[in-house]
Coordinates of C-alpha atoms and ligand atoms in Angstrom, one line a residue:
X1 CA -11.1 -9.1 41.3
X2 CA -8.9 -7.3 43.8
X3 CA -5.8 -5.5 42.4
X4 CA -2.9 -4.0 44.4
X5 CA 0.7 -2.8 44.0
X6 CA 3.3 -4.1 46.4
X7 CA 7.0 -3.5 46.9
X8 CA 7.4 -6.4 49.3
X9 CA 10.3 -8.8 48.7
X10 CA 9.7 -12.3 47.4
X11 CA 9.7 -14.2 50.7
X12 CA 7.7 -11.9 52.9
X13 CA 4.2 -13.3 52.0
X14 CA 2.8 -16.7 51.3
X15 CA 1.4 -16.7 47.9
X16 CA -0.5 -19.3 45.8
X17 CA 1.2 -18.4 42.6
X18 CA 4.2 -16.3 41.9
X19 CA 4.9 -15.1 38.3
X20 CA 8.4 -14.4 37.2
X21 CA 9.3 -13.0 33.7
X22 CA 12.1 -14.5 31.6
X23 CA 13.7 -13.3 28.5
X24 CA 14.7 -15.8 25.9
X25 CA 18.4 -15.4 26.6
X26 CA 17.5 -17.3 29.8
X27 CA 19.7 -15.1 32.0
X28 CA 18.8 -15.2 35.6
X29 CA 17.2 -12.0 36.9
X30 CA 17.7 -10.9 40.5
X31 CA 14.3 -12.4 41.4
X32 CA 15.1 -15.6 39.6
X33 CA 18.4 -16.0 41.3
X34 CA 16.7 -15.4 44.7
X35 CA 14.2 -18.1 43.8
X36 CA 16.9 -20.4 42.7
X37 CA 18.8 -20.0 46.0
X38 CA 15.6 -20.4 48.0
X39 CA 15.1 -23.7 46.3
X40 CA 18.7 -24.8 46.6
X41 CA 19.5 -24.7 42.9
X42 CA 16.4 -26.4 41.5
X43 CA 15.6 -23.6 39.1
X44 CA 19.0 -23.6 37.5
X45 CA 18.7 -27.4 37.0
X46 CA 15.3 -27.0 35.4
X47 CA 16.4 -24.3 33.0
X48 CA 19.4 -26.4 32.0
X49 CA 17.0 -29.2 31.0
X50 CA 15.9 -26.9 28.2
X51 CA 12.2 -27.4 28.5
X52 CA 11.5 -23.7 28.9
X53 CA 12.6 -21.4 26.0
X54 CA 11.0 -18.2 27.3
X55 CA 9.3 -17.3 24.0
X56 CA 6.8 -14.5 24.5
X57 CA 3.7 -16.1 26.2
X58 CA 5.4 -19.5 26.9
X59 CA 4.8 -20.6 30.4
X60 CA 6.2 -23.3 32.8
X61 CA 4.5 -24.0 36.1
X62 CA 6.7 -25.3 38.9
X63 CA 5.3 -26.8 42.1
X64 CA 7.1 -27.6 45.2
X65 CA 9.9 -25.2 45.0
X66 CA 11.0 -26.0 48.5
X67 CA 12.3 -23.0 50.3
X68 CA 10.5 -20.4 48.2
X69 CA 7.5 -19.0 50.0
X70 CA 4.9 -19.8 47.3
X71 CA 2.8 -22.8 46.4
X72 CA 3.7 -22.4 42.8
X73 CA 6.0 -20.5 40.6
X74 CA 5.0 -19.7 37.0
X75 CA 7.8 -18.9 34.7
X76 CA 6.5 -16.5 32.0
X77 CA 8.4 -16.2 28.7
X78 CA 8.8 -12.6 27.6
X79 CA 10.7 -13.2 24.3
X80 CA 13.6 -11.1 23.1
X81 CA 15.2 -8.8 25.7
X82 CA 16.2 -5.9 23.5
X83 CA 13.1 -3.8 22.8
X84 CA 10.5 -5.5 24.9
X85 CA 7.6 -4.0 22.9
X86 CA 3.9 -3.5 23.6
X87 CA 3.0 -6.4 21.3
X88 CA 5.5 -8.7 23.0
X89 CA 4.0 -7.7 26.4
X90 CA 0.5 -8.5 25.2
X91 CA 1.6 -11.9 23.9
X92 CA 3.1 -12.7 27.2
X93 CA 0.0 -11.5 29.1
X94 CA -2.2 -13.6 26.8
X95 CA 0.0 -16.6 27.4
X96 CA -0.2 -16.0 31.2
X97 CA -4.0 -15.8 31.3
X98 CA -4.3 -18.9 29.1
X99 CA -2.1 -21.0 31.3
X100 CA -3.7 -19.7 34.5
X101 CA -7.0 -21.0 33.2
X102 CA -5.8 -24.5 33.7
X103 CA -4.8 -23.9 37.3
X104 CA -6.8 -23.1 40.3
X105 CA -5.0 -20.0 41.6
X106 CA -6.8 -17.8 44.1
X107 CA -4.2 -15.1 44.8
X108 CA -1.7 -14.3 42.2
X109 CA 1.5 -12.2 42.5
X110 CA 3.2 -10.9 39.4
X111 CA 6.8 -9.8 39.7
X112 CA 7.3 -6.8 37.4
X113 CA 11.0 -6.2 38.0
X114 CA 12.0 -7.7 34.6
X115 CA 8.9 -6.4 32.9
X116 CA 9.3 -2.9 31.6
X117 CA 7.7 -2.2 28.2
X118 CA 10.0 -0.1 26.0
X119 CA 7.4 1.8 24.0
X120 CA 4.7 2.3 26.7
X121 CA 4.6 3.5 30.3
X122 CA 3.6 1.6 33.4
X123 CA 0.1 3.1 33.4
X124 CA -0.4 1.4 30.1
X125 CA 1.1 -1.8 31.3
X126 CA -1.2 -2.1 34.4
X127 CA -4.2 -1.0 32.3
X128 CA -3.6 -3.8 29.8
X129 CA -3.0 -6.4 32.5
X130 CA -6.3 -5.7 34.0
X131 CA -8.0 -5.6 30.6
X132 CA -6.4 -8.9 29.6
X133 CA -7.3 -10.7 32.8
X134 CA -10.9 -9.4 32.6
X135 CA -11.3 -10.4 28.9
X136 CA -9.9 -13.8 29.7
X137 CA -12.2 -14.4 32.6
X138 CA -15.3 -13.2 30.8
X139 CA -18.1 -15.8 30.2
X140 CA -21.7 -15.0 29.3
X141 CA -23.7 -17.0 31.8
X142 CA -26.8 -14.9 32.2
X143 CA -28.9 -17.3 30.0
X144 CA -27.8 -20.6 31.7
X145 CA -30.6 -22.3 33.7
X146 CA -30.7 -22.0 37.5
X147 CA -28.5 -22.4 39.4
X148 CA -26.0 -20.5 37.2
X149 CA -22.6 -22.2 37.0
X150 CA -19.7 -20.4 38.7
X151 CA -17.2 -18.7 36.4
X152 CA -14.3 -21.0 35.7
X153 CA -11.4 -18.6 36.3
X154 CA -10.9 -18.6 40.0
X155 CA -8.4 -15.8 40.5
X156 CA -9.6 -13.5 43.2
X157 CA -6.7 -11.2 43.8
X158 CA -3.7 -10.0 41.8
X159 CA -0.7 -8.3 43.3
X160 CA 1.8 -6.4 41.1
X161 CA 5.2 -6.4 42.7
X162 CA 7.4 -3.5 41.7
X163 CA 9.8 -0.9 43.0
X164 CA 8.4 2.1 44.9
X165 CA 9.1 4.5 42.0
X166 CA 6.7 2.6 39.7
X167 CA 3.8 2.4 42.2
X168 CA 2.0 5.6 41.2
X169 CA 1.9 4.9 37.5
X170 CA 0.9 1.3 38.1
X171 CA -1.9 2.2 40.5
X172 CA -3.3 4.7 38.0
X173 CA -3.2 2.0 35.3
X174 CA -5.1 -0.4 37.6
X175 CA -7.8 2.2 38.0
X176 CA -8.1 2.9 34.3
X177 CA -8.0 -0.9 33.6
X178 CA -10.7 -1.6 36.1
X179 CA -12.9 1.1 34.6
X180 CA -12.3 -0.3 31.1
X181 CA -13.0 -3.9 32.3
X182 CA -16.3 -2.7 33.8
X183 CA -17.3 -1.0 30.6
X184 CA -16.3 -3.9 28.4
X185 CA -18.1 -6.4 30.6
X186 CA -21.4 -4.5 30.4
X187 CA -21.0 -4.0 26.7
X188 CA -20.4 -7.7 26.2
X189 CA -23.3 -8.7 28.3
X190 CA -25.6 -6.4 26.3
X191 CA -24.2 -7.6 23.0
X192 CA -24.4 -11.3 23.9
X193 CA -27.9 -11.0 25.2
X194 CA -30.3 -12.6 22.5
X195 CA -32.7 -10.5 20.5
X196 CA -35.7 -11.6 22.5
X197 CA -34.1 -10.2 25.7
X198 CA -32.1 -7.2 24.4
X199 CA -34.8 -5.1 22.7
X200 CA -34.7 -1.4 22.2
X201 CA -36.8 -1.0 25.3
X202 CA -34.3 -3.2 27.2
X203 CA -31.4 -1.0 26.1
X204 CA -33.3 2.1 27.1
X205 CA -34.1 0.7 30.6
X206 CA -30.5 -0.4 31.0
X207 CA -29.3 3.1 30.2
X208 CA -31.7 4.5 32.7
X209 CA -30.3 2.1 35.3
X210 CA -26.8 3.1 34.4
X211 CA -27.6 6.7 35.1
X212 CA -28.9 5.7 38.6
X213 CA -25.4 4.4 39.4
X214 CA -23.5 7.6 38.6
X215 CA -24.3 11.2 39.6
X216 CA -22.4 12.3 36.6
X217 CA -24.8 10.5 34.2
X218 CA -28.3 11.4 33.0
X219 CA -30.3 9.3 30.6
X220 CA -33.2 10.6 28.4
X221 CA -35.2 8.4 26.0
X222 CA -37.1 9.5 22.9
X223 CA -40.0 7.3 22.0
X224 CA -41.4 6.9 18.5
X225 CA -44.0 9.6 19.0
X226 CA -41.3 12.1 19.9
X227 CA -39.2 10.9 17.0
X228 CA -42.1 11.4 14.6
X229 CA -42.6 14.9 15.9
X230 CA -38.9 15.6 15.2
X231 CA -39.3 14.3 11.6
X232 CA -37.1 11.2 12.0
X233 CA -38.6 9.5 8.9
X234 CA -35.6 7.4 8.2
X235 CA -35.3 6.0 11.7
X236 CA -39.0 5.2 11.9
X237 CA -39.0 3.5 8.4
X238 CA -36.8 0.8 10.1
X239 CA -38.6 0.5 13.4
X240 CA -42.1 0.5 12.0
X241 CA -42.0 -3.1 10.8
X242 CA -41.4 -4.4 14.4
X243 CA -43.8 -4.8 17.3
X244 CA -40.8 -3.7 19.5
X245 CA -40.9 0.1 19.5
X246 CA -37.7 2.0 18.5
X247 CA -35.9 4.2 21.1
X248 CA -33.4 6.9 20.8
X249 CA -31.4 6.8 24.0
X250 CA -29.3 9.8 25.1
X251 CA -26.7 9.3 28.0
X252 CA -25.1 12.5 29.1
X253 CA -21.9 12.6 31.1
X254 CA -21.2 15.9 32.8
X255 CA -17.6 16.3 34.0
X256 CA -17.1 20.0 33.0
X257 CA -19.1 23.2 32.9
X258 CA -22.1 23.3 30.6
X259 CA -20.3 25.8 28.4
X260 CA -17.6 23.2 27.5
X261 CA -18.6 21.6 24.1
X262 CA -19.3 17.9 24.4
X263 CA -17.8 15.0 22.4
X264 CA -20.6 12.9 21.1
X265 CA -20.5 9.2 20.4
X266 CA -23.4 7.5 18.5
X267 CA -24.0 3.8 18.3
X268 CA -26.0 1.6 15.8
X269 CA -28.4 -0.3 18.0
X270 CA -30.3 -2.7 15.7
X271 CA -31.2 -5.3 18.4
X272 CA -31.9 -7.8 15.6
X273 CA -31.4 -7.3 11.9
X274 CA -33.5 -9.8 9.8
X275 CA -32.8 -7.6 6.8
X276 CA -36.5 -6.6 6.7
X277 CA -38.4 -7.3 3.5
X278 CA -34.9 -7.6 1.8
X279 CA -34.7 -10.7 4.1
X280 CA -31.3 -12.1 4.9
X281 CA -30.5 -15.8 4.2
X282 CA -31.3 -18.0 7.2
X283 CA -28.0 -19.8 7.8
X284 CA -26.2 -17.3 9.9
X285 CA -29.0 -14.8 10.5
X286 CA -28.7 -15.4 14.3
X287 CA -25.4 -13.4 14.2
X288 CA -27.5 -10.3 13.8
X289 CA -28.1 -10.3 17.6
X290 CA -24.8 -8.5 17.4
X291 CA -26.1 -5.7 15.2
X292 CA -26.3 -3.5 18.3
X293 CA -22.6 -3.8 19.1
X294 CA -22.2 -0.1 18.2
X295 CA -24.8 0.9 20.8
X296 CA -23.2 -1.5 23.3
X297 CA -19.8 0.1 22.6
X298 CA -21.2 3.5 23.3
X299 CA -22.9 2.2 26.5
X300 CA -19.7 0.6 27.7
X301 CA -17.7 3.7 26.9
X302 CA -20.1 5.9 28.9
X303 CA -19.7 3.6 31.9
X304 CA -16.0 3.6 31.6
X305 CA -15.9 7.4 31.3
X306 CA -18.2 7.7 34.3
X307 CA -15.9 5.4 36.3
X308 CA -12.8 7.4 35.4
X309 CA -14.5 10.8 35.8
X310 CA -12.5 13.1 33.5
X311 CA -13.2 16.9 33.4
X312 CA -15.0 17.0 30.1
X313 CA -18.5 16.5 28.7
X314 CA -19.5 13.4 26.7
X315 CA -22.8 12.4 25.2
X316 CA -23.6 8.9 24.2
X317 CA -26.5 8.2 21.8
X318 CA -28.0 4.7 21.1
X319 CA -30.1 4.5 18.0
X320 CA -32.1 1.4 18.9
X321 CA -34.6 -0.4 16.7
X322 CA -35.4 -3.9 15.4
X323 CA -35.4 -4.5 11.7
X324 CA -38.3 -6.9 10.8
X325 CA -40.2 -8.0 7.8
X326 CA -44.0 -7.3 8.3
X327 CA -47.1 -6.2 6.5
X328 CA -46.3 -2.6 7.6
X329 CA -42.6 -2.8 7.1
X330 CA -40.7 -0.6 4.6
X331 CA -40.5 -2.0 1.1
X332 CA -37.7 -1.7 -1.5
X333 CA -38.4 1.4 -3.5
X334 CA -40.1 3.3 -0.6
X335 CA -39.0 6.9 -0.3
X336 CA -38.7 8.6 3.2
X337 CA -37.9 12.0 4.5
X338 CA -35.1 12.2 7.0
X339 CA -35.0 14.7 10.0
X340 CA -32.5 16.7 7.9
X341 CA -35.1 17.2 5.2
X342 CA -33.1 15.1 2.7
X343 CA -35.1 12.3 1.1
X344 CA -33.9 8.7 0.8
X345 CA -35.0 6.0 -1.6
X346 CA -34.8 2.7 0.3
X347 CA -33.6 0.3 -2.4
X348 CA -32.7 -2.4 0.1
X349 CA -34.3 -2.6 3.6
X350 CA -31.2 -4.5 4.8
X351 CA -29.2 -1.3 4.6
X352 CA -31.0 -0.1 7.7
X353 CA -28.1 0.9 9.9
X354 CA -27.5 4.1 8.0
X355 CA -31.2 4.9 8.2
X356 CA -31.3 4.9 12.0
X357 CA -27.9 6.6 12.2
X358 CA -28.6 9.5 9.8
X359 CA -31.4 10.8 12.0
X360 CA -29.4 10.4 15.1
X361 CA -26.6 12.4 13.4
X362 CA -29.0 15.2 12.6
X363 CA -30.5 15.2 16.1
X364 CA -27.2 15.5 17.9
X365 CA -26.3 18.8 16.2
X366 CA -28.4 20.5 18.9
X367 CA -25.7 19.6 21.4
X368 CA -23.2 21.8 19.5
X369 CA -20.6 18.9 19.6
X370 CA -16.8 19.4 19.6
X371 CA -16.4 16.1 17.7
X372 CA -18.8 13.3 16.8
X373 CA -17.9 9.6 16.3
X374 CA -20.4 7.0 15.3
X375 CA -19.8 3.3 15.7
X376 CA -21.7 0.7 13.8
X377 CA -21.7 -2.9 12.6
X378 CA -22.6 -1.3 9.3
X379 CA -21.4 -3.5 6.4
X380 CA -20.5 -7.1 5.7
X381 CA -18.1 -5.5 3.1
X382 CA -16.0 -4.2 6.0
X383 CA -15.3 -7.7 7.1
X384 CA -14.1 -8.6 3.6
X385 CA -11.8 -5.5 3.5
X386 CA -10.2 -5.6 7.0
X387 CA -11.2 -8.9 8.6
X388 CA -11.3 -9.0 12.4
X389 CA -8.1 -7.1 13.1
X390 CA -8.9 -3.5 12.3
X391 CA -12.1 -1.4 12.6
X392 CA -12.6 0.9 9.7
X393 CA -12.4 4.6 10.2
X394 CA -13.9 7.3 7.9
X395 CA -13.8 11.0 8.7
X396 CA -14.5 14.4 7.4
X397 CA -11.6 15.8 9.5
X398 CA -8.0 14.6 9.4
X399 CA -7.3 15.5 13.0
X400 CA -10.2 13.4 14.3
X401 CA -9.2 10.5 12.1
X402 CA -5.6 10.7 13.3
X403 CA -6.6 11.0 16.9
X404 CA -8.7 7.8 16.6
X405 CA -6.0 5.9 14.7
X406 CA -3.4 6.9 17.3
X407 CA -5.7 5.8 20.2
X408 CA -6.1 2.5 18.4
X409 CA -2.3 2.1 18.1
X410 CA -1.8 3.0 21.8
X411 CA -4.4 0.6 23.1
X412 CA -3.8 -2.0 20.4
X413 CA -7.5 -1.8 19.6
X414 CA -6.5 -1.0 16.1
X415 CA -8.2 0.7 13.2
X416 CA -7.5 1.7 9.6
X417 CA -8.7 4.6 7.7
X418 CA -10.6 4.3 4.4
X419 CA -11.5 7.2 2.1
X420 CA -14.8 8.9 1.7
X421 CA -13.8 10.9 -1.4
X422 CA -16.5 12.9 -3.2
X423 CA -16.0 10.7 -6.2
X424 CA -17.7 7.8 -4.4
X425 CA -20.8 9.9 -3.6
X426 CA -22.2 9.5 -7.1
X427 CA -22.8 5.8 -6.3
X428 CA -25.6 6.7 -3.9
X429 CA -27.3 9.4 -6.1
X430 CA -30.9 8.6 -6.8
X431 CA -33.0 9.5 -9.8
X432 CA -36.2 10.0 -7.7
X433 CA -34.9 11.1 -4.2
X434 CA -31.9 13.0 -2.8
X435 CA -30.1 9.8 -2.3
X436 CA -30.5 6.0 -2.2
X437 CA -29.5 3.8 0.7
X438 CA -27.3 1.4 -1.3
X439 CA -24.4 2.1 -3.7
X440 CA -23.9 -1.2 -5.5
X441 CA -21.4 -4.0 -5.0
X442 CA -18.3 -1.8 -5.2
X443 CA -16.8 -0.3 -2.1
X444 CA -19.8 -1.1 0.1
X445 CA -18.3 0.1 3.3
X446 CA -17.3 3.4 1.7
X447 CA -20.6 4.2 0.2
X448 CA -22.3 3.5 3.5
X449 CA -19.9 6.0 5.1
X450 CA -20.6 8.4 2.3
X451 CA -24.3 8.2 3.1
X452 CA -23.6 9.1 6.7
X453 CA -21.3 11.9 5.7
X454 CA -24.2 13.7 4.1
X455 CA -25.8 14.1 7.5
X456 CA -22.6 15.1 9.4
X457 CA -21.6 18.2 7.5
X458 CA -22.0 20.6 10.5
X459 CA -19.3 19.2 12.8
X460 CA -16.0 17.3 12.9
X461 CA -17.0 13.7 12.5
X462 CA -15.8 10.2 12.1
X463 CA -17.6 6.9 11.5
X464 CA -16.2 3.5 12.6
X465 CA -17.4 0.3 10.9
X466 CA -17.0 -2.4 13.6
X467 CA -18.7 -5.3 11.7
X468 CA -15.5 -7.3 11.8
X469 CA -14.1 -6.4 15.2
X470 CA -16.9 -6.2 17.7
X471 CA -17.9 -9.9 17.8
X472 CA -16.7 -13.3 16.9
X473 CA -19.0 -15.9 15.4
X474 CA -16.8 -19.0 15.4
X475 CA -17.8 -21.9 17.7
X476 CA -16.4 -21.7 21.2
X477 CA -14.8 -18.4 20.6
X478 CA -18.3 -17.0 19.9
X479 CA -19.1 -13.7 21.5
X480 CA -18.8 -10.0 21.8
X481 CA -15.2 -8.6 22.1
X482 CA -15.9 -5.3 23.8
X483 CA -14.1 -3.5 20.9
X484 CA -13.6 -0.6 20.3
X485 CA -14.2 0.6 23.9
X486 CA -10.5 0.8 24.7
X487 CA -9.9 2.9 21.6
X488 CA -12.8 5.3 22.2
X489 CA -12.0 5.7 25.8
X490 CA -8.4 6.6 25.0
X491 CA -9.6 8.9 22.3
X492 CA -12.0 10.7 24.6
X493 CA -9.4 11.0 27.4
X494 CA -6.9 12.5 25.0
X495 CA -9.5 15.0 23.7
X496 CA -10.5 15.9 27.3
X497 CA -6.8 16.9 28.0
Ligands
BES501 N1 -25.8 -5.4 10.0 C1 -25.5 -5.6 8.6 C2 -24.0 -5.7 8.4 C3 -23.2 -6.8 9.0 C4 -23.1 -8.0 8.3 C5 -22.6 -6.7 10.2 C6 -22.4 -9.1 8.9 C7 -22.0 -7.7 10.8 C8 -21.8 -8.9 10.1 C9 -26.1 -4.5 7.8 O1 -27.3 -4.0 8.3 C10 -26.3 -5.0 6.4 O2 -27.2 -5.9 6.3 N2 -25.6 -4.5 5.5 C11 -25.7 -4.9 4.1 C12 -25.7 -3.7 3.3 C13 -26.1 -3.9 1.8 C14 -27.6 -4.3 1.8 C15 -25.8 -2.6 1.1 C16 -24.5 -5.8 3.8 O3 -23.5 -5.6 4.3 O4 -24.8 -6.8 3.1
MN502 MN1 -29.0 -5.0 7.5
ZN503 ZN1 -27.7 -4.2 10.2

């Protein structure tokens, strides 16, 4: 997709589709009036018919506006004029991409004269436009037989038309949006890839390939032998039941001097979670191909950051393993020693995410991190608590929590904070070991976070449970969402100054 910003007037180029925004008072903007004149009053007549109410996201496509220099004109409803908010803009953008799906538009022009978001700047506006178009055009076609079908959305170029003074901010937004779109696309591809393709080794190889594309990135991979040497008994207790070897993948982005402390992001990368010996029920077990969405989020965020190139240091870690039942798999009741030296009684082998993450959290202390954020499809309980709207945030530092929440509000990739009070910690105390890996039915997401907190005491840290937000399992809507890459990217860029 080609994006550009233009200041050219309406009639100077031939276009295949020209988008004009309308508020629900149905007043004629300057552009609309010009269009009306060019079509000798046709637009006024159409509006008078009352078929177009201009609710946010409503659209009306007009062909054959004789006189106007475009094949089609798409009227885009913006909703209420006073306080045209971020959410209203996003509804309009979603409506636009939906209705464009039914058309066969190659080159699109969007007139932004009427479209100024009250609570966000133009950089945000352009970023979100690119993100919305990319999300809408995304299809996972890698596994279709040959020849692969062409993507359905045929848009090849989008021109934003705005006054000169807006050009700079809009162009910056297009760059950030394109970087985000690239990061989200690769994350979705990795997440949607089935478990027989996307193994820990595959993730490691993809991360090595990613580092080849950017001078600012380096990838190192720890194999099971190296992890055993480091004493990662918790991680290995998960991967040992699988014939696919586990990998700890470290992707380093260098945008500042080595003395600048890095921000570290860690992702749960269970490439398939059967539950292990505590086997999951069969009906929707397939969904657990998405149990590496945390790792995919980290991967996609690293690509986005490398594309943008901020002057800061970021390290992404993928804790990649497959959780299988086998003769040599961990059993309920087993006790293992983590890299931190703390011991864990594994009462349920299906609570494996925290086991791979805890050793990753101990390992990354060697980078002397400024902040650490881990992202994981950690608990089904999180879906019950927050559904698919908000990711859950837990933190041992209020500033980090607030920065993440605020990044979520800005990007509309939203999150909500839950507590990890000391009082909850007793739920995971164990009689035999230092802790157990489950805390009973109550507050399942919180006790999972409390477990991780025991390994993140040395730095400012937050944990995000993305079980409800990172993928959709329903029918045609099925697939990875690319969340929370927008949130994390915004967070990192804010931290980087
Ligand atoms: N990967 C699952 C959590 C999950 C479930 C993510 C559904 C997305 C959708 C995780 O490993 C798991 O199995 N958690 C258990 C924990 C329990 C055994 C304490 C759960 O949530 O049931
Ligand atoms: Mn599990
Ligand atoms: Zn899992």
